[in-house]
CSV table of C-alpha atoms in Angstrom, one decimal:
chain,number,residue,atom,x,y,z
A,1,UNK,CA,132.9,-91.7,77.7
A,2,UNK,CA,130.6,-92.9,80.3
A,3,UNK,CA,130.9,-89.8,82.3
A,4,UNK,CA,130.3,-87.3,79.3
A,5,UNK,CA,126.6,-89.4,78.9
A,6,UNK,CA,126.2,-89.1,82.7
A,7,UNK,CA,126.5,-85.4,82.7
A,8,UNK,CA,124.1,-85.6,79.5
A,9,UNK,CA,121.9,-87.3,81.1
A,10,UNK,CA,121.8,-85.3,84.5
A,11,UNK,CA,121.2,-82.3,82.9
A,12,UNK,CA,118.6,-83.3,80.0
A,13,UNK,CA,116.7,-84.8,83.6
A,14,UNK,CA,117.4,-81.1,85.6
A,15,UNK,CA,115.4,-79.8,82.9
A,16,UNK,CA,112.6,-82.0,81.9
A,17,UNK,CA,111.9,-82.1,86.0
A,18,UNK,CA,111.7,-78.3,85.5
A,19,UNK,CA,109.3,-78.4,82.9
A,20,UNK,CA,107.1,-80.8,84.9
A,21,UNK,CA,107.2,-78.4,88.0
A,22,UNK,CA,105.0,-75.8,85.0
A,23,UNK,CA,102.6,-79.4,85.0
A,24,UNK,CA,100.6,-77.2,87.9
A,25,UNK,CA,99.3,-75.0,85.4
A,26,UNK,CA,99.6,-76.5,82.1
A,27,UNK,CA,98.1,-79.6,83.3
A,28,UNK,CA,94.8,-77.3,84.4
A,29,UNK,CA,94.8,-75.9,80.1
A,30,UNK,CA,95.6,-78.8,78.5
A,31,UNK,CA,94.4,-81.3,80.3
A,32,UNK,CA,90.4,-80.3,81.2
A,33,UNK,CA,88.3,-80.4,79.7
A,34,UNK,CA,86.0,-77.5,79.5
A,35,UNK,CA,88.9,-75.3,80.5
A,36,UNK,CA,87.1,-72.5,82.9
A,37,UNK,CA,88.8,-69.3,83.7
A,38,UNK,CA,89.7,-69.9,87.3
A,39,UNK,CA,92.5,-72.8,85.2
A,40,UNK,CA,93.3,-70.3,83.4
A,41,UNK,CA,93.6,-67.3,86.7
A,42,UNK,CA,95.6,-70.4,88.1
A,43,UNK,CA,97.7,-71.4,85.6
A,44,UNK,CA,98.4,-67.0,85.2
A,45,UNK,CA,99.4,-66.7,88.6
A,46,UNK,CA,101.6,-69.4,88.5
A,47,UNK,CA,103.8,-67.9,85.5
A,48,UNK,CA,104.0,-64.2,86.9
A,49,UNK,CA,105.4,-66.1,89.7
A,50,UNK,CA,108.0,-67.1,87.8
A,51,UNK,CA,108.3,-64.0,86.0
A,52,UNK,CA,109.2,-62.5,89.4
A,53,UNK,CA,111.5,-65.1,90.6
A,54,UNK,CA,115.6,-64.5,91.7
A,55,UNK,CA,117.7,-64.1,88.8
A,56,UNK,CA,120.0,-66.6,90.2
A,57,UNK,CA,117.5,-69.0,89.7
A,58,UNK,CA,117.3,-68.0,86.1
A,59,UNK,CA,121.0,-68.0,85.5
A,60,UNK,CA,121.3,-71.8,86.6
A,61,UNK,CA,119.3,-73.0,84.9
A,62,UNK,CA,120.9,-71.4,81.6
A,63,UNK,CA,124.1,-72.6,83.8
A,64,UNK,CA,122.3,-76.1,83.5
A,65,UNK,CA,121.4,-76.1,79.7
A,66,UNK,CA,125.3,-74.8,78.4
A,67,UNK,CA,126.7,-77.7,80.5
A,68,UNK,CA,124.8,-80.3,78.6
A,69,UNK,CA,124.6,-78.9,75.1
A,70,UNK,CA,128.1,-78.7,75.7
A,71,UNK,CA,128.7,-82.0,76.8
A,72,UNK,CA,126.4,-83.2,73.5
A,73,UNK,CA,128.7,-81.5,71.1
A,74,UNK,CA,131.8,-82.7,73.1
A,75,UNK,CA,130.9,-86.3,72.3
A,76,UNK,CA,130.2,-85.4,68.8
A,77,UNK,CA,133.6,-84.3,68.5
A,78,UNK,CA,134.7,-87.8,69.1
A,79,UNK,CA,133.3,-88.6,65.5
A,80,UNK,CA,132.7,-92.1,65.6
A,81,UNK,CA,129.7,-92.8,63.3
A,82,UNK,CA,127.2,-93.7,66.8
A,83,UNK,CA,127.8,-90.9,67.9
A,84,UNK,CA,127.1,-88.9,65.1
A,85,UNK,CA,123.6,-90.4,64.8
A,86,UNK,CA,122.5,-90.6,68.6
A,87,UNK,CA,124.6,-87.5,69.7
A,88,UNK,CA,123.6,-85.6,65.9
A,89,UNK,CA,120.1,-86.5,66.8
A,90,UNK,CA,120.6,-85.8,70.8
A,91,UNK,CA,121.8,-81.9,69.9
A,92,UNK,CA,118.5,-81.4,67.3
A,93,UNK,CA,116.6,-81.8,69.9
A,94,UNK,CA,118.3,-80.0,72.6
A,95,UNK,CA,118.3,-77.1,70.4
A,96,UNK,CA,114.9,-77.5,69.4
A,97,UNK,CA,114.5,-76.8,72.5
A,98,UNK,CA,116.8,-73.8,73.3
A,99,UNK,CA,115.3,-72.0,70.9
A,100,UNK,CA,111.8,-72.6,71.4
A,101,UNK,CA,112.5,-71.6,74.9
A,102,UNK,CA,114.8,-68.7,74.3
A,103,UNK,CA,112.1,-67.5,71.5
A,104,UNK,CA,109.0,-67.9,72.8
A,105,UNK,CA,108.9,-69.2,76.2
A,106,UNK,CA,110.7,-66.7,78.7
A,107,UNK,CA,109.9,-63.5,76.1
A,108,UNK,CA,106.1,-64.4,77.2
A,109,UNK,CA,106.9,-65.0,80.5
A,110,UNK,CA,108.9,-61.6,81.2
A,111,UNK,CA,106.3,-59.2,79.0
A,112,UNK,CA,103.1,-60.6,79.3
A,113,UNK,CA,103.2,-61.8,83.8
A,114,UNK,CA,105.4,-60.2,85.0
A,115,UNK,CA,102.7,-57.5,85.3
A,116,UNK,CA,99.5,-59.8,86.0
A,117,UNK,CA,96.2,-57.6,86.3
A,118,UNK,CA,93.9,-57.7,89.7
A,119,UNK,CA,91.7,-60.0,88.9
A,120,UNK,CA,88.9,-62.1,91.2
A,121,UNK,CA,89.2,-66.1,90.2
A,122,UNK,CA,85.5,-66.1,88.1
A,123,UNK,CA,86.4,-62.7,86.1
A,124,UNK,CA,86.6,-63.3,82.4
A,125,UNK,CA,90.1,-64.0,80.9
A,126,UNK,CA,91.7,-61.4,78.7
A,127,UNK,CA,92.1,-63.7,75.3
A,128,UNK,CA,95.7,-62.3,74.5
A,129,UNK,CA,96.0,-64.0,78.1
A,130,UNK,CA,94.1,-66.8,77.1
A,131,UNK,CA,96.1,-67.3,74.4
A,132,UNK,CA,99.0,-66.5,76.4
A,133,UNK,CA,98.0,-68.4,78.1
A,134,UNK,CA,97.7,-72.5,75.8
A,135,UNK,CA,100.6,-71.5,73.3
A,136,UNK,CA,103.6,-71.1,76.8
A,137,UNK,CA,101.4,-74.9,78.1
A,138,UNK,CA,101.7,-76.4,74.8
A,139,UNK,CA,105.3,-75.4,74.5
A,140,UNK,CA,106.3,-76.6,77.7
A,141,UNK,CA,105.0,-79.5,76.8
A,142,UNK,CA,107.2,-79.9,73.5
A,143,UNK,CA,110.6,-79.0,74.9
A,144,UNK,CA,109.6,-81.5,77.7
A,145,UNK,CA,108.8,-84.3,74.6
A,146,UNK,CA,112.3,-83.6,72.5
A,147,UNK,CA,113.9,-83.4,76.1
A,148,UNK,CA,112.6,-87.0,76.6
A,149,UNK,CA,113.5,-87.8,73.4
A,150,UNK,CA,117.3,-86.9,74.2
A,151,UNK,CA,117.3,-89.3,77.2
A,152,UNK,CA,116.1,-91.8,74.5
A,153,UNK,CA,118.6,-91.4,72.0
A,154,UNK,CA,121.4,-91.1,74.8
A,155,UNK,CA,119.9,-94.3,76.2
A,156,UNK,CA,119.9,-96.1,72.9
A,157,UNK,CA,123.8,-94.9,72.1
A,158,UNK,CA,124.4,-96.8,75.1
A,159,UNK,CA,122.7,-99.3,74.3
A,160,UNK,CA,124.1,-99.6,71.0
A,161,UNK,CA,127.9,-98.9,72.4
A,162,UNK,CA,127.5,-102.1,75.2
A,163,UNK,CA,126.1,-104.1,72.0
A,164,UNK,CA,129.6,-103.5,70.6
A,165,UNK,CA,131.6,-103.9,72.8
A,166,UNK,CA,130.2,-107.4,73.6
A,167,UNK,CA,130.5,-108.4,69.8
A,168,UNK,CA,133.5,-107.7,70.5
A,169,UNK,CA,134.8,-109.7,73.0
A,170,UNK,CA,132.9,-112.6,72.2
A,171,UNK,CA,135.0,-112.5,69.2
A,172,UNK,CA,138.2,-112.5,71.3
A,173,UNK,CA,136.9,-115.6,72.9
A,174,UNK,CA,136.4,-117.4,69.6
A,175,UNK,CA,139.6,-116.3,68.5
A,176,UNK,CA,141.5,-118.5,70.5
A,177,UNK,CA,138.9,-121.9,71.0
A,178,UNK,CA,138.9,-124.6,68.1
A,179,UNK,CA,136.1,-125.1,65.9
A,180,UNK,CA,133.4,-126.8,67.4
A,181,UNK,CA,132.7,-129.7,66.2
A,182,UNK,CA,129.5,-130.6,63.8
A,183,UNK,CA,127.3,-132.4,64.8
A,184,UNK,CA,127.1,-136.2,63.7
A,185,UNK,CA,131.6,-135.8,63.6
A,186,UNK,CA,134.1,-137.8,65.3
A,187,UNK,CA,136.9,-136.4,66.9
A,188,UNK,CA,140.4,-138.5,66.1
């Protein structure tokens, strides 16, 4: 049980780290006010680098996603109540992240940013490119929060399993001992 949880935590942590690298672009658009044209072009240039990245990097990330998803499903197969609750929530959040990334983020990065127009840092950003950059930043934030939720659910599952194991050990210890004397009672 511990190995599978470790695989899930490692896979999700890796994916969170990959999403956090987008902070270079996303912080300029989500957390800076006002959003300048230079910030938008910097974010667009960052996404253009990702779009032109080596295909094997994309395959590697897809393999990590697959390993994480299969392991969560494998945990759910045990059928215990704790697994159904914690792993069911983890599957929902993980699947939501995968769906959002596959159907919104990746297609936009590959279509819009694979041929970024030539520009100067202070040129006006076209409105459709501006909205795409802001949407990508929002989607990256949603995926990061969802994956953080998966880590939280896995930590909750670990805590619940360890707590129930401790309770079971206490029951075993108490069975072999005589009941405690009540205060004020004398023993014979």
